[in-house]
Short mmCIF file of N, CA and C in Angstrom, two decimals:
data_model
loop_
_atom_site.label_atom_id
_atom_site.label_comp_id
_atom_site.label_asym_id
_atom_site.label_seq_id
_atom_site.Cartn_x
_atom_site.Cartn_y
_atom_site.Cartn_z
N UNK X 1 -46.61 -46.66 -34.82
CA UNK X 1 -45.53 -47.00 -33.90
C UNK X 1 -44.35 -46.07 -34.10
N UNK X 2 -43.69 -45.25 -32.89
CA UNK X 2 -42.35 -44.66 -32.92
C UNK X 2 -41.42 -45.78 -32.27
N UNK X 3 -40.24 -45.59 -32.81
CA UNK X 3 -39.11 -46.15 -32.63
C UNK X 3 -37.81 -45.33 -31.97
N UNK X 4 -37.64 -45.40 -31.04
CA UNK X 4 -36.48 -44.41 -30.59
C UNK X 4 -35.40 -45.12 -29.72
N UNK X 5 -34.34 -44.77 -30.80
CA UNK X 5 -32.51 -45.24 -30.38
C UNK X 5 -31.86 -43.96 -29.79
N UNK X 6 -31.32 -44.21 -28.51
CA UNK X 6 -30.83 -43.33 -27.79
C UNK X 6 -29.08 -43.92 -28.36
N UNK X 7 -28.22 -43.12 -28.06
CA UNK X 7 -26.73 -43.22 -28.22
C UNK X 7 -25.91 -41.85 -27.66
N UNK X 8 -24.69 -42.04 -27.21
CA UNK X 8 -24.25 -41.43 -26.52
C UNK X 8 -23.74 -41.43 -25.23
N UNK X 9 -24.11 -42.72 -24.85
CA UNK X 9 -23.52 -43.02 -23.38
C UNK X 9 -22.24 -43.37 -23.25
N UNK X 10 -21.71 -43.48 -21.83
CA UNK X 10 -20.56 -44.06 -21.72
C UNK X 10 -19.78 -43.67 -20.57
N UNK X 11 -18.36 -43.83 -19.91
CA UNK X 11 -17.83 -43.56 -19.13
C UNK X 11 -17.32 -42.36 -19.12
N UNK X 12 -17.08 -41.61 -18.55
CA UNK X 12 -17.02 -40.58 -18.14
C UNK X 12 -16.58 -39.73 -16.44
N UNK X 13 -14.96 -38.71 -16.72
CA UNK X 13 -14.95 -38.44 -15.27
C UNK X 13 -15.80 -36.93 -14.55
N UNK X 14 -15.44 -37.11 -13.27
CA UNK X 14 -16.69 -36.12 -12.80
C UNK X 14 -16.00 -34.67 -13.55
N UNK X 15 -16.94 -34.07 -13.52
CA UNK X 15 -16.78 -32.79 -14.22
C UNK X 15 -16.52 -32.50 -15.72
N UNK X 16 -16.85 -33.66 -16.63
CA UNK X 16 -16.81 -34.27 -17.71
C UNK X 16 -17.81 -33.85 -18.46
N UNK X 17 -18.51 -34.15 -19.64
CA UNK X 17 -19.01 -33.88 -20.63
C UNK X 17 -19.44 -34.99 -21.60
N UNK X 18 -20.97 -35.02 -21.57
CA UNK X 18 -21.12 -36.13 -22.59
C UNK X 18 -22.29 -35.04 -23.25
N UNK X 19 -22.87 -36.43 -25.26
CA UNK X 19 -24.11 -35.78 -25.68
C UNK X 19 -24.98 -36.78 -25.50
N UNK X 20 -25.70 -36.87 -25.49
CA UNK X 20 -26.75 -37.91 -25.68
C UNK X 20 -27.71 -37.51 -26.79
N UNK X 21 -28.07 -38.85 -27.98
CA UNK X 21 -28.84 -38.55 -28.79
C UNK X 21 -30.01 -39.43 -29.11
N UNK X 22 -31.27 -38.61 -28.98
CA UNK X 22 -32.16 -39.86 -29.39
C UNK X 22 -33.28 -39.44 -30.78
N UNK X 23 -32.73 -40.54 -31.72
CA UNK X 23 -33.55 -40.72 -32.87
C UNK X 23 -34.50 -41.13 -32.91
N UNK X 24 -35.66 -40.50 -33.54
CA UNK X 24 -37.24 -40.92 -33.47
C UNK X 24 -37.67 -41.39 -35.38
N UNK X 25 -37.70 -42.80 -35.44
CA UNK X 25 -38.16 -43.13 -36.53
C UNK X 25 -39.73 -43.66 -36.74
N UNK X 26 -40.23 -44.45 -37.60
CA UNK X 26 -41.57 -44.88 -38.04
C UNK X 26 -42.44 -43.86 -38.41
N UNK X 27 -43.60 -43.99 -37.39
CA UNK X 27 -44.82 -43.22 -37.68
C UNK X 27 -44.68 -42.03 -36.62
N UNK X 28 -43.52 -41.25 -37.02
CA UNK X 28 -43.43 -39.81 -36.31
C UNK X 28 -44.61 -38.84 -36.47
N UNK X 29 -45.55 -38.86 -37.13
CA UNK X 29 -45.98 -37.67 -37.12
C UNK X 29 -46.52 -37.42 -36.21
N UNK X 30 -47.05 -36.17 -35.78
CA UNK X 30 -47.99 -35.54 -34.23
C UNK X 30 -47.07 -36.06 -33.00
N UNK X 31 -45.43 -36.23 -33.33
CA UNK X 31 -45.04 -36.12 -31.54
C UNK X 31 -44.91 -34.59 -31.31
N UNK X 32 -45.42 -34.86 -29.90
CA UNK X 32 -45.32 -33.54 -29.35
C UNK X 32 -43.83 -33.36 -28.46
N UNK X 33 -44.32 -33.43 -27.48
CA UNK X 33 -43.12 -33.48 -26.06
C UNK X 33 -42.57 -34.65 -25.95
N UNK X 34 -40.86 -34.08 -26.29
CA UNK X 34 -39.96 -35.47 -25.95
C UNK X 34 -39.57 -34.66 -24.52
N UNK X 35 -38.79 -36.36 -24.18
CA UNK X 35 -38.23 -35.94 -23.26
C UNK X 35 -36.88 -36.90 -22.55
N UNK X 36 -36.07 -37.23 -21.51
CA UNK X 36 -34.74 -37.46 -21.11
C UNK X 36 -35.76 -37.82 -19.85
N UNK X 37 -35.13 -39.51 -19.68
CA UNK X 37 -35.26 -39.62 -17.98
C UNK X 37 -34.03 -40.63 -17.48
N UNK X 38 -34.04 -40.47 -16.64
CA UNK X 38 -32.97 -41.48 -16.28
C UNK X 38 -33.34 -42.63 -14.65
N UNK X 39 -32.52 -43.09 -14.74
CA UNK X 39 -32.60 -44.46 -13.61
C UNK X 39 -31.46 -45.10 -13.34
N UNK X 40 -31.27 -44.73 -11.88
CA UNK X 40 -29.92 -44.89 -11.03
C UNK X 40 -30.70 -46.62 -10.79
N UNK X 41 -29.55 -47.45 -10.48
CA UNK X 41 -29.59 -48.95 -9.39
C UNK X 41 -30.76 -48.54 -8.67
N UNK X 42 -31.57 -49.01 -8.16
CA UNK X 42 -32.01 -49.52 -6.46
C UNK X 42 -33.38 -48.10 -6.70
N UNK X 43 -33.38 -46.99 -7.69
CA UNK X 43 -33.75 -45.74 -7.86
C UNK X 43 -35.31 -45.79 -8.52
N UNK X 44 -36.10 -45.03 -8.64
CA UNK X 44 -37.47 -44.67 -9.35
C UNK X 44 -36.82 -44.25 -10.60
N UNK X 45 -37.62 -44.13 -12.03
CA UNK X 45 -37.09 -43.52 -13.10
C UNK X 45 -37.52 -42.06 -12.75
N UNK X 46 -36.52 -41.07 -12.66
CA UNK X 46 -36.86 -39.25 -12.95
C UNK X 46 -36.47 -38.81 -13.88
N UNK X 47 -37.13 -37.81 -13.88
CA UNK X 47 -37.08 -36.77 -15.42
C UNK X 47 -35.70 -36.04 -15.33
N UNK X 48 -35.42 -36.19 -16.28
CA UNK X 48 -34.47 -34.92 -16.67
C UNK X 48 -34.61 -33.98 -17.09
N UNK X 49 -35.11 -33.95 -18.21
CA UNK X 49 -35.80 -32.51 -19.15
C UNK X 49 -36.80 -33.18 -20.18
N UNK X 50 -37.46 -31.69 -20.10
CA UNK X 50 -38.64 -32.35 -21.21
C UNK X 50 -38.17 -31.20 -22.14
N UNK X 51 -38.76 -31.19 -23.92
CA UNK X 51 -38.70 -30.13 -24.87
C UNK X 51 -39.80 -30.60 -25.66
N UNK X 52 -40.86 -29.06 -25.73
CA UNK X 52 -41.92 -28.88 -26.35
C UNK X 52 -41.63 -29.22 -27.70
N UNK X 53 -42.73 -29.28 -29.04
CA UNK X 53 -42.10 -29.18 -30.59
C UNK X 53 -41.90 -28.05 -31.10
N UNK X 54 -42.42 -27.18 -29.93
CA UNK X 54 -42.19 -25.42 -30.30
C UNK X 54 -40.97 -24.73 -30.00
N UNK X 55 -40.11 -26.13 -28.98
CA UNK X 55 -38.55 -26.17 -28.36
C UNK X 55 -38.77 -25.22 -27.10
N UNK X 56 -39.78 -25.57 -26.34
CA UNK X 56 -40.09 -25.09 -24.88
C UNK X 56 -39.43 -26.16 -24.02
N UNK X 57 -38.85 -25.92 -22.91
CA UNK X 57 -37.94 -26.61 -21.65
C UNK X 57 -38.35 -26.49 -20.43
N UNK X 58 -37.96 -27.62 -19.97
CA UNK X 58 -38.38 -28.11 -18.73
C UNK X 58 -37.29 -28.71 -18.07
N UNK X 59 -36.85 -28.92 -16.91
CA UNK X 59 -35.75 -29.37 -15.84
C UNK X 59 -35.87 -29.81 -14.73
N UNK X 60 -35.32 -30.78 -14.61
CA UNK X 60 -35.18 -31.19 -13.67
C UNK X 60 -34.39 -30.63 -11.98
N UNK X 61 -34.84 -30.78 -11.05
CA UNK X 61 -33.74 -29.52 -10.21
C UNK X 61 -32.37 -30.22 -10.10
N UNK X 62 -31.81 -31.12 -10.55
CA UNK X 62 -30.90 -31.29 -10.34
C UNK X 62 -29.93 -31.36 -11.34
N UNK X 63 -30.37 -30.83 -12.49
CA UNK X 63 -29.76 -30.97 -13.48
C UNK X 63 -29.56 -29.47 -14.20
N UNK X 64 -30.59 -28.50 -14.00
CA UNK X 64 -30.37 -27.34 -13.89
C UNK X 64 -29.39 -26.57 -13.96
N UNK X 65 -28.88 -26.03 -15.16
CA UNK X 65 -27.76 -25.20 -15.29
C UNK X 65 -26.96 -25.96 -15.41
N UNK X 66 -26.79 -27.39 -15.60
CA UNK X 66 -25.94 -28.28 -16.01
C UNK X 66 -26.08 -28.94 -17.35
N UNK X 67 -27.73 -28.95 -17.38
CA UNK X 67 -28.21 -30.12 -19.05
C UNK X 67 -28.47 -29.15 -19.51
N UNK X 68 -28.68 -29.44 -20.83
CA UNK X 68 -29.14 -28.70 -21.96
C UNK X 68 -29.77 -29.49 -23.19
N UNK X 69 -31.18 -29.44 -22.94
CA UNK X 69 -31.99 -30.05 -24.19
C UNK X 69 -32.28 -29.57 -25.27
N UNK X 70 -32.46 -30.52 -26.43
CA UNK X 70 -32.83 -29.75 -28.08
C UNK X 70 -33.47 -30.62 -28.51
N UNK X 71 -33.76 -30.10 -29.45
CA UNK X 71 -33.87 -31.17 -30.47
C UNK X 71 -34.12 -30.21 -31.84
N UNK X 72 -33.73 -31.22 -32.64
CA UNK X 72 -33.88 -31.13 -34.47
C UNK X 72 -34.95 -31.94 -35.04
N UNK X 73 -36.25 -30.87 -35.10
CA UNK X 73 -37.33 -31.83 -35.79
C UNK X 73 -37.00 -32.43 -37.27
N UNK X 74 -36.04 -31.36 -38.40
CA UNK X 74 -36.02 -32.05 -39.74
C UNK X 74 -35.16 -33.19 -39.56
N UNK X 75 -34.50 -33.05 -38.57
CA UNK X 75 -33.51 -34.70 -38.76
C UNK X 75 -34.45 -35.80 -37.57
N UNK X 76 -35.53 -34.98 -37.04
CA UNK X 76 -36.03 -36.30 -36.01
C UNK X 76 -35.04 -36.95 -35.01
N UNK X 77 -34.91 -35.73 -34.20
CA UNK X 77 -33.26 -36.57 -33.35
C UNK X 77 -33.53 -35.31 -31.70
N UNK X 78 -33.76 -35.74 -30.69
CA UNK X 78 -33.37 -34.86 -29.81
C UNK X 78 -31.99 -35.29 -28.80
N UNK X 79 -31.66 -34.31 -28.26
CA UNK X 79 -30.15 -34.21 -27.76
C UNK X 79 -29.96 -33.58 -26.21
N UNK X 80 -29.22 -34.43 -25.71
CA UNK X 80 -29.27 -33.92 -23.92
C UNK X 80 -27.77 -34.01 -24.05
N UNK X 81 -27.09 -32.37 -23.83
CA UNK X 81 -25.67 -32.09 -23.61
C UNK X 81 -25.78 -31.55 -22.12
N UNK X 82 -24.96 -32.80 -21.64
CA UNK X 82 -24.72 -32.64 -20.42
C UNK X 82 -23.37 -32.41 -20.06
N UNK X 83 -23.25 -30.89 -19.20
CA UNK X 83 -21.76 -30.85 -18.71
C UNK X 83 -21.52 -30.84 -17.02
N UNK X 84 -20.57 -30.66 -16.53
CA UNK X 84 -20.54 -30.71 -15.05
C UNK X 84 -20.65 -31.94 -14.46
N UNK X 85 -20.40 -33.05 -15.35
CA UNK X 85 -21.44 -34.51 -14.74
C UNK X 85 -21.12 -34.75 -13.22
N UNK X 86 -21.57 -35.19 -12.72
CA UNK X 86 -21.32 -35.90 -11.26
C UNK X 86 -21.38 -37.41 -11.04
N UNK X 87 -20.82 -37.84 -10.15
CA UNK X 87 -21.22 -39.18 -9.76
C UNK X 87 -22.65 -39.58 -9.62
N UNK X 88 -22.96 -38.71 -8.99
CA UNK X 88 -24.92 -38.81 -8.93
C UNK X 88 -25.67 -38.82 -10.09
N UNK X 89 -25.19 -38.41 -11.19
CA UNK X 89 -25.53 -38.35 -12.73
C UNK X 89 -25.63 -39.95 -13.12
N UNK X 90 -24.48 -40.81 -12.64
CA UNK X 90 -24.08 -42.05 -13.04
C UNK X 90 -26.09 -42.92 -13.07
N UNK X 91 -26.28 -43.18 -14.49
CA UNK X 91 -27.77 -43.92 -14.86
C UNK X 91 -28.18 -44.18 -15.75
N UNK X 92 -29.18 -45.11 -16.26
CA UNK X 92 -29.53 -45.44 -17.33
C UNK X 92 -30.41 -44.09 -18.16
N UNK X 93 -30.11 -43.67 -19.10
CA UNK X 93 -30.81 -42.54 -19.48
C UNK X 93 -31.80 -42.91 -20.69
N UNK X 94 -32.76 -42.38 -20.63
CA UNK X 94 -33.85 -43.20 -21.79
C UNK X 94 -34.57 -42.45 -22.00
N UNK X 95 -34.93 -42.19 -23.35
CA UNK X 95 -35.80 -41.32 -24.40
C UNK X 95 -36.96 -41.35 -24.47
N UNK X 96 -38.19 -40.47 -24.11
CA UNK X 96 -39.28 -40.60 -24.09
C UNK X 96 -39.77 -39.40 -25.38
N UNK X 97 -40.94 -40.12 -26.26
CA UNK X 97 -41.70 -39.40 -26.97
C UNK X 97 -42.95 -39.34 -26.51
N UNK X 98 -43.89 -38.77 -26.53
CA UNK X 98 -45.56 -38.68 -26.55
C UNK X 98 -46.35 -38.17 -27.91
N UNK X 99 -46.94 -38.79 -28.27
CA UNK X 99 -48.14 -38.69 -29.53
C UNK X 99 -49.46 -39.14 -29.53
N UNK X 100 -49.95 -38.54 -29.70
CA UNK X 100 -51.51 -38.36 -29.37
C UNK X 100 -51.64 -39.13 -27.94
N UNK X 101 -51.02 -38.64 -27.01
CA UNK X 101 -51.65 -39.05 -25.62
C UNK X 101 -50.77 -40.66 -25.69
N UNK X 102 -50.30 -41.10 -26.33
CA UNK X 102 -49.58 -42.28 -25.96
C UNK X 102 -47.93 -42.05 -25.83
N UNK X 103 -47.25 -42.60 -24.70
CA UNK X 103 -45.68 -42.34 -24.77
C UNK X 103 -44.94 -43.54 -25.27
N UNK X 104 -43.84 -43.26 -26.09
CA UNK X 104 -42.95 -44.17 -26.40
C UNK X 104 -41.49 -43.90 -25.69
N UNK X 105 -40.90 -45.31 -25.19
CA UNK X 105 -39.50 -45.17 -24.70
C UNK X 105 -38.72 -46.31 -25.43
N UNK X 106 -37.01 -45.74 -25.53
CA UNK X 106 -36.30 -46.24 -26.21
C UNK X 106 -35.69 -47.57 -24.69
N UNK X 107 -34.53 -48.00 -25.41
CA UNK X 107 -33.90 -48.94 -25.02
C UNK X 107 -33.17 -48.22 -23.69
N UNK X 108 -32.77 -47.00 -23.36
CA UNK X 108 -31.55 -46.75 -22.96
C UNK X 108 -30.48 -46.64 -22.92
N UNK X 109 -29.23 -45.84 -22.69
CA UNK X 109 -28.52 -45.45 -22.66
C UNK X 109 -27.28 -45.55 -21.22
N UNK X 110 -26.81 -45.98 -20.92
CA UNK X 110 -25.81 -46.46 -19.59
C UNK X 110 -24.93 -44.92 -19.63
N UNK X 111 -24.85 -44.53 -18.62
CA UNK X 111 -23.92 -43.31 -18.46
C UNK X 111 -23.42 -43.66 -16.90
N UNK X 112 -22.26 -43.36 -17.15
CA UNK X 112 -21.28 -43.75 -15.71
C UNK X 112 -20.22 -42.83 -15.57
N UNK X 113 -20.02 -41.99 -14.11
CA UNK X 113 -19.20 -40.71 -13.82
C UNK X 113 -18.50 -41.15 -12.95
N UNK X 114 -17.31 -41.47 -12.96
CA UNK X 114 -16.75 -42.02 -11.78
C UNK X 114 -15.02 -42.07 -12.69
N UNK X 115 -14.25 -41.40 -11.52
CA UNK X 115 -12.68 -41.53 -11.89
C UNK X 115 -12.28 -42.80 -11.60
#
């Protein structure tokens, strides 16, 4: 079993700046591809970015040139620095791992862009 606590959310005005961080504890070994999705009200959950364990990237088109994914395998923690935010950004953001073909998601994260 992985365990993953996202943190980092919060209010925020447009053109603002948040980090988002999500910690991967338990039986980490063999994750491969994490990844960032989020979920507006009334919305489908979409991807944000994915990052390989080799730290290969993936994007979302709307987030493009705005997010920026990482992660730190010795601390077990990946990180979505998001700048430029928008109102349209405003969503629940939630941490996905995959290991051996099974995905784990955290609790979520509330992020809200609005003056």
């Amino acid at each position: 079993q992985v365990q993953l606590v996202e943190s980092g959310g919060g209010l925020v005005q447009p053109g603002g700046s948040l980090r988002l961080s999500c910690a991967a504890s338990g039986s980490i070994f063999g994750i491969g591809v994490m990844g960032w999705y989020r979920q507006a009200p009334g919305k489908q959950r979409e991807l944000v970015a994915t990052i390989t364990s080799g730290s290969s990237t993936n994007y979302g088109e709307s987030v493009k040139d705005r997010f920026t994914i990482s992660r730190d395998n010795a601390k077990n923690t990946m990180y979505l620095q998001m700048n430029s935010l928008k109102p349209e950004d405003t969503a629940v953001y939630y941490c996905n791992a995959r290991q051996f073909g099974y995905g784990y998601w955290g609790q979520g994260t509330q992020v809200t862009v609005s003056s």
